[in-house]
mmCIF file of C-alpha atoms and ligand atoms in Angstrom:
data_model
loop_
_atom_site.group_PDB
_atom_site.id
_atom_site.type_symbol
_atom_site.label_atom_id
_atom_site.label_comp_id
_atom_site.label_asym_id
_atom_site.label_seq_id
_atom_site.Cartn_x
_atom_site.Cartn_y
_atom_site.Cartn_z
ATOM 1 C CA MET A 19 -0.001 0.023 0.003
ATOM 2 C CA GLU A 20 2.757 2.438 -0.887
ATOM 3 C CA GLY A 21 3.283 4.951 -3.720
ATOM 4 C CA PHE A 22 0.116 7.157 -2.891
ATOM 5 C CA SER A 23 1.161 10.608 -1.764
ATOM 6 C CA LYS A 24 -2.476 11.565 -0.925
ATOM 7 C CA ILE A 25 -3.388 8.352 0.785
ATOM 8 C CA GLU A 26 -1.392 7.084 3.715
ATOM 9 C CA ALA A 27 -1.982 3.428 4.486
ATOM 10 C CA GLU A 28 -0.691 0.684 6.650
ATOM 11 C CA VAL A 29 -1.843 -2.833 7.208
ATOM 12 C CA SER A 30 -2.642 -4.197 10.671
ATOM 13 C CA ASP A 31 -4.066 -7.718 11.194
ATOM 14 C CA ASP A 32 -5.638 -7.933 7.704
ATOM 15 C CA VAL A 33 -7.249 -4.550 8.080
ATOM 16 C CA VAL A 34 -5.837 -1.631 5.884
ATOM 17 C CA VAL A 35 -5.953 1.560 7.849
ATOM 18 C CA ALA A 36 -5.792 4.458 5.206
ATOM 19 C CA LYS A 37 -5.934 8.175 5.559
ATOM 20 C CA LEU A 38 -6.737 10.895 2.972
ATOM 21 C CA ASN A 39 -3.694 12.853 3.124
ATOM 22 C CA ARG A 40 -4.082 16.525 1.850
ATOM 23 C CA PRO A 41 -4.936 18.080 5.098
ATOM 24 C CA ASP A 42 -3.739 21.600 4.215
ATOM 25 C CA LYS A 43 -6.477 21.713 1.609
ATOM 26 C CA ARG A 44 -9.011 20.009 3.933
ATOM 27 C CA ASN A 45 -8.653 16.942 1.651
ATOM 28 C CA ALA A 46 -10.123 18.581 -1.279
ATOM 29 C CA LEU A 47 -10.269 16.289 -4.189
ATOM 30 C CA ASP A 48 -8.197 17.414 -7.198
ATOM 31 C CA GLU A 49 -7.899 15.262 -10.259
ATOM 32 C CA ASP A 50 -4.614 13.620 -9.139
ATOM 33 C CA PHE A 51 -6.412 12.646 -5.760
ATOM 34 C CA VAL A 52 -9.278 11.041 -7.364
ATOM 35 C CA ASP A 53 -6.793 9.087 -9.650
ATOM 36 C CA GLN A 54 -5.074 7.870 -6.355
ATOM 37 C CA ILE A 55 -8.234 6.747 -4.763
ATOM 38 C CA GLU A 56 -9.029 4.623 -7.736
ATOM 39 C CA ALA A 57 -5.563 3.235 -7.939
ATOM 40 C CA PHE A 58 -5.492 2.494 -4.092
ATOM 41 C CA PHE A 59 -8.808 0.689 -4.212
ATOM 42 C CA ARG A 60 -7.767 -1.424 -7.241
ATOM 43 C CA SER A 61 -4.687 -2.461 -5.253
ATOM 44 C CA VAL A 62 -6.849 -3.204 -2.158
ATOM 45 C CA ALA A 63 -9.076 -5.533 -4.453
ATOM 46 C CA ARG A 64 -5.687 -7.435 -5.576
ATOM 47 C CA SER A 65 -4.451 -7.588 -1.848
ATOM 48 C CA SER A 66 -5.294 -10.039 0.839
ATOM 49 C CA ALA A 67 -6.754 -7.278 2.946
ATOM 50 C CA LYS A 68 -10.030 -8.276 4.676
ATOM 51 C CA ALA A 69 -11.364 -4.788 5.453
ATOM 52 C CA VAL A 70 -10.444 -1.166 4.967
ATOM 53 C CA VAL A 71 -10.756 1.838 7.271
ATOM 54 C CA LEU A 72 -10.790 5.076 5.230
ATOM 55 C CA GLY A 73 -10.038 7.959 7.678
ATOM 56 C CA ALA A 74 -8.290 11.381 7.083
ATOM 57 C CA ASN A 75 -5.258 13.416 8.186
ATOM 58 C CA GLY A 76 -6.268 16.967 9.573
ATOM 59 C CA LYS A 77 -9.398 18.218 11.163
ATOM 60 C CA ASP A 78 -11.829 17.541 8.094
ATOM 61 C CA TYR A 79 -12.549 14.484 6.285
ATOM 62 C CA CYS A 80 -13.127 15.884 2.799
ATOM 63 C CA ALA A 81 -14.134 19.420 1.437
ATOM 64 C CA GLY A 82 -15.263 17.899 -1.788
ATOM 65 C CA LEU A 83 -14.310 18.950 -5.233
ATOM 66 C CA ASP A 84 -11.028 21.051 -5.464
ATOM 67 C CA LEU A 85 -12.923 24.258 -6.193
ATOM 68 C CA VAL A 86 -9.592 26.253 -6.835
ATOM 69 C CA GLU A 87 -8.382 23.732 -9.391
ATOM 70 C CA HIS A 88 -11.800 23.710 -10.997
ATOM 71 C CA TYR A 89 -11.942 27.517 -11.245
ATOM 72 C CA LEU A 90 -8.213 27.881 -12.508
ATOM 73 C CA GLU A 91 -8.660 24.931 -15.210
ATOM 74 C CA ASP A 92 -11.797 26.829 -16.464
ATOM 75 C CA ARG A 93 -13.014 23.535 -17.795
ATOM 76 C CA SER A 94 -15.381 22.940 -20.727
ATOM 77 C CA ALA A 95 -18.456 20.924 -20.207
ATOM 78 C CA GLU A 96 -16.847 18.006 -21.895
ATOM 79 C CA ASP A 97 -13.803 18.227 -19.823
ATOM 80 C CA PHE A 98 -15.823 18.426 -16.577
ATOM 81 C CA MET A 99 -18.001 15.338 -17.826
ATOM 82 C CA LEU A 100 -14.879 13.301 -17.982
ATOM 83 C CA ILE A 101 -13.817 14.457 -14.507
ATOM 84 C CA CYS A 102 -17.119 13.222 -13.165
ATOM 85 C CA ARG A 103 -16.668 9.825 -14.997
ATOM 86 C CA LYS A 104 -13.181 9.567 -13.221
ATOM 87 C CA TRP A 105 -14.885 10.132 -9.759
ATOM 88 C CA HIS A 106 -17.603 7.567 -10.698
ATOM 89 C CA LYS A 107 -14.897 4.924 -11.660
ATOM 90 C CA ALA A 108 -12.854 5.749 -8.498
ATOM 91 C CA PHE A 109 -15.761 5.492 -6.052
ATOM 92 C CA GLU A 110 -17.062 2.375 -7.864
ATOM 93 C CA ALA A 111 -13.520 0.865 -7.345
ATOM 94 C CA MET A 112 -14.086 1.705 -3.689
ATOM 95 C CA GLN A 113 -17.584 0.341 -3.255
ATOM 96 C CA PHE A 114 -17.082 -2.813 -5.210
ATOM 97 C CA CYS A 115 -13.458 -3.506 -3.910
ATOM 98 C CA GLY A 116 -14.845 -6.794 -2.434
ATOM 99 C CA VAL A 117 -14.181 -6.016 1.181
ATOM 100 C CA PRO A 118 -16.000 -3.900 3.790
ATOM 101 C CA VAL A 119 -14.938 -0.284 3.765
ATOM 102 C CA VAL A 120 -15.614 1.652 6.905
ATOM 103 C CA ALA A 121 -15.241 5.621 6.739
ATOM 104 C CA ALA A 122 -13.877 7.038 9.907
ATOM 105 C CA LEU A 123 -15.246 10.555 9.626
ATOM 106 C CA LYS A 124 -14.430 14.044 11.104
ATOM 107 C CA GLY A 125 -15.122 17.609 10.596
ATOM 108 C CA ALA A 126 -16.450 18.530 7.120
ATOM 109 C CA VAL A 127 -17.816 15.808 4.919
ATOM 110 C CA VAL A 128 -19.198 18.041 2.321
ATOM 111 C CA GLY A 129 -20.041 17.928 -1.342
ATOM 112 C CA GLY A 130 -17.847 15.518 -3.066
ATOM 113 C CA GLY A 131 -16.536 14.561 0.468
ATOM 114 C CA LEU A 132 -20.072 13.112 0.984
ATOM 115 C CA GLU A 133 -20.065 11.519 -2.274
ATOM 116 C CA LEU A 134 -16.734 9.776 -1.323
ATOM 117 C CA ALA A 135 -18.008 8.834 2.277
ATOM 118 C CA SER A 136 -21.212 7.399 0.672
ATOM 119 C CA ALA A 137 -19.161 4.872 -1.347
ATOM 120 C CA ALA A 138 -17.967 3.320 1.804
ATOM 121 C CA HIS A 139 -20.176 0.655 3.483
ATOM 122 C CA ILE A 140 -20.259 1.830 6.986
ATOM 123 C CA ARG A 141 -19.891 5.554 8.126
ATOM 124 C CA VAL A 142 -18.700 6.294 11.507
ATOM 125 C CA ALA A 143 -18.887 10.044 12.685
ATOM 126 C CA ASP A 144 -17.262 11.644 15.595
ATOM 127 C CA ALA A 145 -18.532 14.575 17.605
ATOM 128 C CA THR A 146 -16.863 17.069 15.048
ATOM 129 C CA THR A 147 -18.374 15.547 11.972
ATOM 130 C CA TYR A 148 -20.864 17.558 9.882
ATOM 131 C CA PHE A 149 -22.477 16.688 6.479
ATOM 132 C CA ALA A 150 -23.615 19.088 3.877
ATOM 133 C CA LEU A 151 -24.073 19.387 0.091
ATOM 134 C CA PRO A 152 -23.092 23.103 -0.691
ATOM 135 C CA GLU A 153 -23.247 22.725 -4.312
ATOM 136 C CA GLY A 154 -26.272 24.891 -4.758
ATOM 137 C CA GLN A 155 -24.429 27.825 -2.946
ATOM 138 C CA ARG A 156 -21.366 27.262 -5.213
ATOM 139 C CA GLY A 157 -23.442 27.389 -8.306
ATOM 140 C CA ILE A 158 -22.666 23.673 -9.209
ATOM 141 C CA PHE A 159 -24.087 20.326 -9.049
ATOM 142 C CA THR A 160 -22.935 17.008 -7.631
ATOM 143 C CA GLY A 161 -20.897 14.961 -10.145
ATOM 144 C CA GLY A 162 -19.353 12.250 -8.107
ATOM 145 C CA GLY A 163 -22.283 9.696 -7.680
ATOM 146 C CA ALA A 164 -24.436 11.710 -4.975
ATOM 147 C CA THR A 165 -27.592 11.608 -7.142
ATOM 148 C CA VAL A 166 -27.408 7.810 -6.820
ATOM 149 C CA ARG A 167 -25.747 7.099 -3.475
ATOM 150 C CA VAL A 168 -26.681 9.955 -1.257
ATOM 151 C CA ALA A 169 -30.279 9.937 -2.615
ATOM 152 C CA LYS A 170 -30.296 6.120 -1.605
ATOM 153 C CA LEU A 171 -29.143 7.075 1.866
ATOM 154 C CA VAL A 172 -31.428 9.926 2.787
ATOM 155 C CA GLY A 173 -34.155 10.042 0.093
ATOM 156 C CA GLU A 174 -34.707 12.454 -2.758
ATOM 157 C CA ALA A 175 -36.564 15.118 -0.896
ATOM 158 C CA ARG A 176 -33.959 15.376 1.849
ATOM 159 C CA MET A 177 -31.103 15.413 -0.556
ATOM 160 C CA MET A 178 -32.963 18.354 -2.463
ATOM 161 C CA ASP A 179 -33.255 20.297 0.747
ATOM 162 C CA MET A 180 -29.655 19.812 1.440
ATOM 163 C CA MET A 181 -28.607 21.055 -1.905
ATOM 164 C CA LEU A 182 -31.011 23.904 -2.099
ATOM 165 C CA THR A 183 -30.520 25.359 1.382
ATOM 166 C CA GLY A 184 -27.092 24.074 2.408
ATOM 167 C CA ARG A 185 -28.753 22.324 5.436
ATOM 168 C CA VAL A 186 -26.155 20.710 7.685
ATOM 169 C CA TYR A 187 -26.649 17.419 9.530
ATOM 170 C CA GLN A 188 -24.734 16.198 12.624
ATOM 171 C CA GLY A 189 -24.838 13.699 15.458
ATOM 172 C CA GLU A 190 -27.840 11.526 16.070
ATOM 173 C CA GLU A 191 -29.959 13.424 13.624
ATOM 174 C CA ALA A 192 -27.355 12.368 10.923
ATOM 175 C CA VAL A 193 -27.825 8.821 11.978
ATOM 176 C CA ARG A 194 -31.549 9.126 11.968
ATOM 177 C CA VAL A 195 -31.611 10.382 8.444
ATOM 178 C CA GLY A 196 -29.321 7.776 7.166
ATOM 179 C CA LEU A 197 -25.989 9.799 6.454
ATOM 180 C CA CYS A 198 -23.971 7.547 8.869
ATOM 181 C CA GLN A 199 -24.643 4.497 10.952
ATOM 182 C CA TYR A 200 -22.612 5.669 14.135
ATOM 183 C CA ALA A 201 -22.422 8.986 15.823
ATOM 184 C CA LEU A 202 -19.893 9.171 18.614
ATOM 185 C CA ASP A 203 -19.847 11.647 21.456
ATOM 186 C CA GLU A 204 -15.944 11.589 21.451
ATOM 187 C CA ASP A 205 -13.687 13.444 18.958
ATOM 188 C CA ASP A 206 -12.052 10.528 17.200
ATOM 189 C CA SER A 207 -13.904 7.964 14.979
ATOM 190 C CA LEU A 208 -10.795 6.059 14.114
ATOM 191 C CA PRO A 209 -10.731 3.624 16.970
ATOM 192 C CA LYS A 210 -14.298 2.587 16.724
ATOM 193 C CA ALA A 211 -13.989 2.458 12.839
ATOM 194 C CA ILE A 212 -11.024 -0.051 13.320
ATOM 195 C CA GLU A 213 -13.015 -2.191 15.801
ATOM 196 C CA ILE A 214 -15.959 -2.383 13.359
ATOM 197 C CA ALA A 215 -13.674 -3.274 10.499
ATOM 198 C CA ARG A 216 -11.870 -5.829 12.463
ATOM 199 C CA ARG A 217 -15.242 -7.473 13.555
ATOM 200 C CA ALA A 218 -16.456 -7.461 9.961
ATOM 201 C CA SER A 219 -13.086 -8.970 8.709
ATOM 202 C CA GLU A 220 -13.954 -12.056 10.775
ATOM 203 C CA ASN A 221 -16.760 -12.960 8.498
ATOM 204 C CA PRO A 222 -15.813 -15.382 5.626
ATOM 205 C CA PRO A 223 -14.548 -13.214 2.750
ATOM 206 C CA LEU A 224 -17.230 -14.420 0.252
ATOM 207 C CA SER A 225 -19.971 -13.583 2.618
ATOM 208 C CA ASN A 226 -18.429 -10.068 2.846
ATOM 209 C CA LEU A 227 -18.190 -9.917 -0.945
ATOM 210 C CA ALA A 228 -21.781 -10.870 -1.121
ATOM 211 C CA ILE A 229 -22.905 -8.232 1.490
ATOM 212 C CA THR A 230 -20.788 -5.436 0.018
ATOM 213 C CA SER A 231 -21.385 -5.845 -3.575
ATOM 214 C CA GLY A 232 -24.409 -7.952 -3.795
ATOM 215 C CA ILE A 233 -26.905 -5.766 -1.957
ATOM 216 C CA SER A 234 -26.018 -2.790 -4.166
ATOM 217 C CA HIS A 235 -26.138 -4.613 -7.405
ATOM 218 C CA ILE A 236 -29.434 -6.362 -6.532
ATOM 219 C CA GLY A 237 -30.910 -2.868 -5.507
ATOM 220 C CA ASN A 238 -30.536 -1.777 -9.081
ATOM 221 C CA MET A 239 -32.604 -4.863 -10.490
ATOM 222 C CA PRO A 240 -36.339 -5.228 -11.002
ATOM 223 C CA SER A 241 -37.662 -7.514 -8.404
ATOM 224 C CA THR A 242 -38.163 -10.652 -10.543
ATOM 225 C CA ASP A 243 -34.357 -10.416 -11.569
ATOM 226 C CA ALA A 244 -33.341 -9.423 -7.927
ATOM 227 C CA PHE A 245 -34.935 -12.554 -6.355
ATOM 228 C CA PHE A 246 -32.956 -14.743 -8.916
ATOM 229 C CA ALA A 247 -29.736 -12.958 -8.393
ATOM 230 C CA GLU A 248 -30.295 -13.066 -4.537
ATOM 231 C CA ALA A 249 -30.985 -16.897 -4.742
ATOM 232 C CA PHE A 250 -27.861 -17.411 -6.984
ATOM 233 C CA ILE A 251 -25.681 -15.471 -4.582
ATOM 234 C CA ALA A 252 -27.055 -17.263 -1.636
ATOM 235 C CA GLY A 253 -26.641 -20.468 -3.365
ATOM 236 C CA ILE A 254 -22.899 -19.941 -3.640
ATOM 237 C CA THR A 255 -22.325 -18.143 -0.294
ATOM 238 C CA ASN A 256 -24.455 -20.236 1.942
ATOM 239 C CA THR A 257 -22.993 -23.553 0.761
ATOM 240 C CA GLN A 258 -19.321 -22.461 1.095
ATOM 241 C CA PRO A 259 -17.111 -24.624 3.340
ATOM 242 C CA ALA A 260 -16.665 -21.625 5.778
ATOM 243 C CA SER A 261 -20.457 -21.451 6.370
ATOM 244 C CA ARG A 262 -20.689 -25.237 6.887
ATOM 245 C CA GLU A 263 -18.126 -25.007 9.704
ATOM 246 C CA ARG A 264 -19.984 -22.033 11.355
ATOM 247 C CA LEU A 265 -23.324 -23.881 10.940
ATOM 248 C CA ALA A 266 -21.803 -27.027 12.515
ATOM 249 C CA ALA A 267 -20.658 -24.994 15.416
ATOM 250 C CA PHE A 268 -24.163 -23.450 15.746
ATOM 251 C CA ALA A 269 -25.849 -26.886 15.553
ATOM 252 C CA ASN A 270 -23.466 -28.387 18.087
ATOM 253 C CA LYS A 271 -23.847 -25.437 20.496
ATOM 254 C CA THR A 272 -20.157 -24.530 20.430
ATOM 255 C CA ALA A 273 -20.843 -21.177 18.417
ATOM 256 C CA PRO A 274 -20.149 -17.982 20.352
ATOM 257 C CA LYS A 275 -23.394 -16.313 21.168
ATOM 258 C CA THR A 276 -22.708 -13.481 18.621
ATOM 259 C CA LEU A 277 -26.302 -11.924 18.838
ATOM 260 C CA ALA A 278 -25.931 -11.304 22.480
ATOM 261 C CA THR A 279 -25.799 -7.463 23.191
HETATM 262 C C1 LIG B 310 -10.024 24.086 -0.656
HETATM 263 C C2 LIG B 310 -11.308 23.393 -0.421
HETATM 264 C C3 LIG B 310 -11.933 23.164 -1.739
HETATM 265 C C4 LIG B 310 -10.742 24.050 1.485
HETATM 266 N N1 LIG B 310 -11.262 23.223 -2.831
HETATM 267 N N2 LIG B 310 -9.342 24.290 -1.825
HETATM 268 N N3 LIG B 310 -16.785 22.087 -1.308
HETATM 269 C C5 LIG B 310 -17.101 23.206 -0.540
HETATM 270 O O1 LIG B 310 -17.959 23.948 -0.884
HETATM 271 C C6 LIG B 310 -16.403 23.339 0.748
HETATM 272 C C7 LIG B 310 -15.216 24.249 0.691
HETATM 273 N N4 LIG B 310 -14.440 24.499 1.832
HETATM 274 C C8 LIG B 310 -14.953 25.214 2.914
HETATM 275 O O2 LIG B 310 -16.104 25.592 3.054
HETATM 276 C C9 LIG B 310 -13.963 25.317 4.122
HETATM 277 O O3 LIG B 310 -12.663 25.168 3.492
HETATM 278 C C10 LIG B 310 -14.161 24.222 5.218
HETATM 279 C C11 LIG B 310 -15.424 24.636 6.002
HETATM 280 C C12 LIG B 310 -14.184 22.791 4.692
HETATM 281 C C13 LIG B 310 -12.928 24.410 6.254
HETATM 282 O O4 LIG B 310 -12.790 25.902 6.612
HETATM 283 P P1 LIG B 310 -11.479 26.224 7.440
HETATM 284 O O5 LIG B 310 -11.803 27.705 7.710
HETATM 285 O O6 LIG B 310 -10.999 25.367 8.298
HETATM 286 O O7 LIG B 310 -10.400 26.198 6.213
HETATM 287 P P2 LIG B 310 -10.189 27.186 5.070
HETATM 288 O O8 LIG B 310 -9.264 28.367 5.446
HETATM 289 O O9 LIG B 310 -11.383 27.549 4.350
HETATM 290 O O10 LIG B 310 -9.300 26.311 3.994
HETATM 291 C C14 LIG B 310 -7.958 25.861 4.282
HETATM 292 C C15 LIG B 310 -7.216 25.716 2.770
HETATM 293 O O11 LIG B 310 -7.878 24.593 2.173
HETATM 294 C C16 LIG B 310 -7.434 26.800 2.029
HETATM 295 O O12 LIG B 310 -6.243 26.853 1.147
HETATM 296 P P3 LIG B 310 -5.023 27.981 1.416
HETATM 297 O O13 LIG B 310 -4.119 27.615 0.302
HETATM 298 O O14 LIG B 310 -5.649 29.292 1.452
HETATM 299 O O15 LIG B 310 -4.478 27.526 2.740
HETATM 300 C C17 LIG B 310 -8.598 26.652 1.020
HETATM 301 O O16 LIG B 310 -8.552 27.231 -0.115
HETATM 302 C C18 LIG B 310 -8.371 25.065 1.116
HETATM 303 N N5 LIG B 310 -9.717 24.421 0.610
HETATM 304 N N6 LIG B 310 -11.689 23.526 0.859
HETATM 305 C C19 LIG B 310 -10.021 23.756 -2.847
HETATM 306 N N7 LIG B 310 -13.101 22.409 -1.660
HETATM 307 C C20 LIG B 310 -17.657 16.144 -8.566
HETATM 308 S S1 LIG B 310 -18.679 17.404 -8.140
HETATM 309 C C21 LIG B 310 -18.466 17.683 -6.352
HETATM 310 C C22 LIG B 310 -18.983 19.046 -6.049
HETATM 311 C C23 LIG B 310 -18.623 19.496 -4.654
HETATM 312 O O17 LIG B 310 -17.756 18.887 -4.116
HETATM 313 S S2 LIG B 310 -19.287 20.904 -4.186
HETATM 314 C C24 LIG B 310 -18.593 21.156 -2.570
HETATM 315 C C25 LIG B 310 -17.259 21.905 -2.660
#
């Protein structure tokens, strides 16, 4: 996991702990950063990693599109369409890298930063985290997949309100509307995100692949096709050797009581 100047990563017990690393610019995403995100998640997919935590250096998770680069480049419509397609490819590489990706959020998760976070499978916010889509105020539009991923998380009406008014969500309210699954009282989401990633990494890899990729793909299908795809994925996943061992442990009453709270 080396060779990425804008992503700092280390591997610990099969879990990759990575951090967005452009803190002086609030981790704003310029073209090169987006290229690095794609290359990084392609390298994750080729590795033996069982889960990824994606945190950030600095006080903010990600301030979205590099507005200064965008302004200075004075891009044509065609140029920016191609930029958006790069964002789509990078975030798809993340969403479908095959292992659980847990976002350890902090500070601003805004615009394209929320588009990035919404490609993770689990989002953990700390007490400093806030979510917003300031596109309307900047005179622009989302281009990194928010119309699909953020709309799925919070619903179209809430997304329109966020974009039209700049409304900010934080804490338990952010959990309630679906922007994140955890909102911590403390100022550091990284330890909890690592704990969650470790726990998920103990599942059989095939189950994690089915969960992190299967649900999203199936969600795009008409229900008749979705039911077939679900049966097909379950046919393979639920008969894997790793599930046999776990089912045997349950039947023999030797399995840990994982559902106990
Ligand atoms: C940036 C960016 C950026 C910071 N592009 N350089 N995103 C936004 O509308 C959010 C824009 N950023 C902000 O509103 C603020 O920077 C924050 C609230 C995130 C943080 O404020 P603060 O006071 O801590 O920092 P700062 O002084 O505003 O910024 C520090 C530096 O980061 C400064 O650079 P410097 O060289 O003057 O030190 C800023 O210019 C730089 N910086 N954010 C470029 N976004 C595919 S379409 C996606 C559409 C979108 O993402 S729209 C949302 C864009």
